[in-house]
Amino acid sequence: MPIPMPAAQGTSTQPIELKIVSIIFDGINSTLKINIPIPLSIIAAFILLILLFKVIQPVLKNYKADEIIIKEPFTGTQIKMKPSIEDKKLHIRYGQS
């Protein structure tokens, strides 16, 4: 069982001061320092990823390919792939160019 410590007499609590961003201008040189606590930076990164996903998702939703042609460089074989909406499978045709 832990023994409680007596409070120190005559002490006062000091406010905690966090410098998150500091900019130093020294003639030609300038320095930007960003000091963000780790939990805050994780939350900020998570929010940025969510916002980025919200922006990219509509763009990717409207993307579709009608036909994909893959050419093999050594033999010149050409593969055409065309999506089928009815059965959601790929129809593959092999051909020589």
Coordinates of N, CA and C in Angstrom, one line a residue:
M1 N 0.8 -1.2 0.0 CA 0.0 0.0 0.0 C 0.9 1.2 0.0
P2 N 0.7 2.1 -1.0 CA 1.6 3.3 -1.1 C 1.3 4.3 0.1
I3 N 2.4 4.9 0.5 CA 2.2 5.9 1.6 C 2.1 7.3 0.9
P4 N 1.0 8.1 1.3 CA 0.9 9.4 0.7 C 2.0 10.3 1.1
M5 N 2.5 11.1 0.2 CA 3.5 12.1 0.5 C 2.8 13.4 0.9
P6 N 3.4 14.1 1.9 CA 2.8 15.4 2.3 C 3.1 16.4 1.3
A7 N 2.2 17.4 1.1 CA 2.3 18.4 0.1 C 3.4 19.4 0.6
A8 N 4.2 19.9 -0.3 CA 5.2 20.9 0.1 C 4.6 22.2 0.4
Q9 N 5.1 22.8 1.4 CA 4.5 24.1 1.9 C 5.2 25.2 1.2
G10 N 4.4 26.2 0.8 CA 4.9 27.4 0.2 C 5.2 27.2 -1.3
T11 N 4.6 26.2 -1.9 CA 4.8 26.0 -3.4 C 3.6 26.5 -4.1
S12 N 3.7 27.0 -5.2 CA 2.6 27.5 -6.0 C 2.7 26.7 -7.4
T13 N 1.5 26.5 -8.0 CA 1.5 25.9 -9.3 C 1.9 26.9 -10.4
Q14 N 2.7 26.5 -11.3 CA 3.1 27.3 -12.4 C 2.3 26.9 -13.7
P15 N 1.8 27.8 -14.4 CA 1.1 27.4 -15.7 C 2.1 26.8 -16.7
I16 N 1.6 25.8 -17.4 CA 2.4 25.2 -18.4 C 2.3 26.0 -19.7
E17 N 3.4 26.3 -20.3 CA 3.4 27.1 -21.5 C 4.0 26.2 -22.6
L18 N 3.3 26.1 -23.7 CA 3.7 25.3 -24.9 C 3.9 26.2 -26.0
K19 N 5.1 26.2 -26.6 CA 5.4 26.9 -27.8 C 5.2 25.9 -29.0
I20 N 4.1 26.1 -29.7 CA 3.8 25.1 -30.8 C 4.6 25.6 -32.0
V21 N 4.5 26.8 -32.4 CA 5.2 27.3 -33.6 C 6.1 28.5 -33.2
S22 N 7.4 28.4 -33.6 CA 8.3 29.6 -33.4 C 9.0 29.9 -34.7
I23 N 9.0 31.2 -35.1 CA 9.7 31.6 -36.3 C 10.8 32.6 -35.9
I24 N 12.0 32.3 -36.4 CA 13.2 33.1 -36.1 C 13.7 33.7 -37.4
F25 N 13.8 35.0 -37.4 CA 14.4 35.7 -38.5 C 15.7 36.3 -38.1
D26 N 16.8 35.9 -38.8 CA 18.1 36.3 -38.5 C 18.8 36.8 -39.8
G27 N 18.5 38.0 -40.2 CA 19.1 38.6 -41.4 C 18.5 37.8 -42.6
I28 N 19.4 37.1 -43.3 CA 19.1 36.3 -44.5 C 18.5 35.0 -44.1
N29 N 18.9 34.4 -43.0 CA 18.4 33.1 -42.5 C 17.1 33.2 -41.8
S30 N 16.3 32.2 -41.9 CA 15.0 32.2 -41.2 C 14.8 30.7 -40.8
T31 N 14.2 30.5 -39.6 CA 14.0 29.2 -39.1 C 12.5 29.1 -38.6
L32 N 11.9 28.0 -39.0 CA 10.5 27.7 -38.6 C 10.6 26.4 -37.8
K33 N 10.2 26.4 -36.5 CA 10.2 25.3 -35.7 C 8.7 25.0 -35.3
I34 N 8.3 23.7 -35.5 CA 7.0 23.3 -35.1 C 7.1 22.2 -34.0
N35 N 6.6 22.5 -32.8 CA 6.7 21.6 -31.7 C 5.2 21.2 -31.3
I36 N 4.8 20.0 -31.9 CA 3.4 19.6 -31.6 C 3.5 18.3 -30.8
P37 N 2.8 18.2 -29.7 CA 2.8 16.9 -28.9 C 2.3 15.8 -29.8
I38 N 2.9 14.6 -29.5 CA 2.6 13.4 -30.4 C 1.1 13.1 -30.5
P39 N 0.3 13.1 -29.4 CA -1.1 12.8 -29.6 C -1.8 13.8 -30.4
L40 N -1.5 15.1 -30.3 CA -2.1 16.1 -31.1 C -1.7 15.9 -32.6
S41 N -0.5 15.5 -32.9 CA 0.0 15.3 -34.3 C -0.7 14.1 -34.9
I42 N -1.0 13.1 -34.1 CA -1.7 11.9 -34.6 C -3.1 12.2 -34.9
I43 N -3.7 13.0 -34.1 CA -5.1 13.4 -34.3 C -5.2 14.3 -35.6
A44 N -4.2 15.2 -35.7 CA -4.2 16.1 -36.9 C -4.0 15.3 -38.2
A45 N -3.1 14.3 -38.1 CA -2.8 13.5 -39.3 C -4.0 12.7 -39.7
F46 N -4.7 12.2 -38.7 CA -6.0 11.4 -38.9 C -7.0 12.2 -39.6
I47 N -7.2 13.5 -39.1 CA -8.2 14.4 -39.7 C -7.8 14.7 -41.1
L48 N -6.5 15.0 -41.4 CA -6.1 15.2 -42.7 C -6.3 14.1 -43.7
L49 N -6.1 12.8 -43.2 CA -6.4 11.7 -44.0 C -7.8 11.5 -44.4
I50 N -8.7 11.8 -43.4 CA -10.1 11.7 -43.6 C -10.6 12.8 -44.7
L51 N -10.1 14.0 -44.5 CA -10.4 15.0 -45.5 C -9.9 14.7 -46.9
L52 N -8.7 14.2 -47.0 CA -8.1 13.8 -48.2 C -8.9 12.7 -48.9
F53 N -9.3 11.7 -48.1 CA -10.2 10.6 -48.6 C -11.5 11.2 -49.1
K54 N -12.1 12.1 -48.4 CA -13.4 12.7 -48.9 C -13.2 13.4 -50.2
V55 N -12.0 14.0 -50.4 CA -11.8 14.7 -51.7 C -11.5 13.8 -52.8
I56 N -10.7 12.7 -52.6 CA -10.3 11.8 -53.6 C -11.4 10.8 -54.0
Q57 N -12.3 10.4 -53.0 CA -13.3 9.4 -53.3 C -14.2 9.7 -54.4
P58 N -14.8 10.9 -54.5 CA -15.7 11.2 -55.7 C -14.9 11.2 -57.0
V59 N -13.7 11.5 -57.0 CA -12.9 11.5 -58.3 C -12.7 10.1 -58.7
L60 N -12.4 9.2 -57.8 CA -12.2 7.8 -58.1 C -13.5 7.0 -58.4
K61 N -14.6 7.5 -57.9 CA -15.9 6.9 -58.1 C -16.3 7.0 -59.6
N62 N -16.0 8.1 -60.2 CA -16.3 8.4 -61.6 C -15.3 7.8 -62.6
Y63 N -14.3 7.2 -62.1 CA -13.2 6.7 -63.0 C -13.6 5.3 -63.5
K64 N -13.6 5.1 -64.8 CA -13.8 3.8 -65.3 C -13.0 3.6 -66.6
A65 N -12.6 2.4 -66.9 CA -11.9 2.1 -68.1 C -12.7 1.2 -69.0
D66 N -12.8 1.6 -70.3 CA -13.6 0.7 -71.2 C -12.8 -0.5 -71.6
E67 N -11.5 -0.3 -71.9 CA -10.7 -1.4 -72.4 C -9.3 -1.1 -72.0
I68 N -8.6 -2.2 -71.5 CA -7.2 -2.1 -71.1 C -6.4 -3.0 -72.1
I69 N -5.3 -2.4 -72.7 CA -4.4 -3.2 -73.6 C -3.1 -3.3 -72.9
I70 N -2.6 -4.5 -72.7 CA -1.3 -4.8 -72.2 C -0.4 -5.4 -73.3
K71 N 0.7 -4.8 -73.5 CA 1.6 -5.3 -74.5 C 2.9 -5.9 -73.9
E72 N 3.2 -7.1 -74.2 CA 4.4 -7.8 -73.7 C 5.6 -7.3 -74.6
P73 N 6.6 -6.8 -74.0 CA 7.7 -6.2 -74.8 C 8.6 -7.1 -75.6
F74 N 8.7 -8.4 -75.1 CA 9.7 -9.3 -75.7 C 9.1 -10.0 -76.9
T75 N 7.9 -10.5 -76.8 CA 7.3 -11.3 -77.9 C 6.3 -10.5 -78.7
G76 N 5.9 -9.3 -78.2 CA 4.9 -8.5 -79.0 C 3.5 -8.9 -78.8
T77 N 3.3 -9.8 -77.8 CA 1.9 -10.3 -77.5 C 1.1 -9.2 -76.9
Q78 N -0.1 -9.1 -77.4 CA -1.0 -8.0 -76.9 C -2.2 -8.7 -76.2
I79 N -2.5 -8.2 -75.0 CA -3.7 -8.7 -74.3 C -4.7 -7.5 -74.1
K80 N -5.9 -7.8 -74.5 CA -7.0 -6.8 -74.4 C -7.9 -7.3 -73.3
M81 N -8.2 -6.4 -72.3 CA -9.1 -6.8 -71.3 C -10.3 -5.8 -71.3
K82 N -11.5 -6.3 -71.3 CA -12.7 -5.4 -71.4 C -13.6 -5.9 -70.3
P83 N -14.0 -4.9 -69.4 CA -14.9 -5.4 -68.3 C -16.3 -5.6 -68.8
S84 N -17.0 -6.6 -68.2 CA -18.4 -6.9 -68.5 C -19.2 -6.5 -67.3
I85 N -20.2 -5.7 -67.5 CA -21.0 -5.2 -66.5 C -22.1 -6.3 -66.0
E86 N -22.5 -7.1 -67.0 CA -23.5 -8.1 -66.7 C -23.1 -9.1 -65.6
D87 N -21.9 -9.7 -65.8 CA -21.4 -10.7 -64.9 C -20.2 -10.2 -64.1
K88 N -19.8 -9.0 -64.3 CA -18.7 -8.4 -63.5 C -17.4 -9.2 -63.6
K89 N -17.1 -9.8 -64.8 CA -15.9 -10.5 -65.0 C -15.2 -9.9 -66.1
L90 N -13.9 -10.2 -66.3 CA -13.1 -9.7 -67.4 C -13.1 -10.6 -68.6
H91 N -13.4 -10.1 -69.8 CA -13.2 -10.9 -71.0 C -11.9 -10.6 -71.5
I92 N -11.0 -11.7 -71.6 CA -9.7 -11.5 -72.1 C -9.5 -12.1 -73.4
R93 N -8.9 -11.3 -74.4 CA -8.6 -11.8 -75.7 C -7.1 -11.7 -75.9
Y94 N -6.5 -12.7 -76.4 CA -5.1 -12.7 -76.7 C -5.0 -12.5 -78.2
G95 N -4.0 -11.7 -78.5 CA -3.8 -11.4 -79.9 C -2.3 -11.1 -80.2
Q96 N -1.9 -11.3 -81.4 CA -0.5 -11.0 -81.8 C -0.6 -9.7 -82.7
S97 N 0.3 -8.7 -82.3 CA 0.3 -7.5 -83.1 C 1.2 -7.5 -84.3

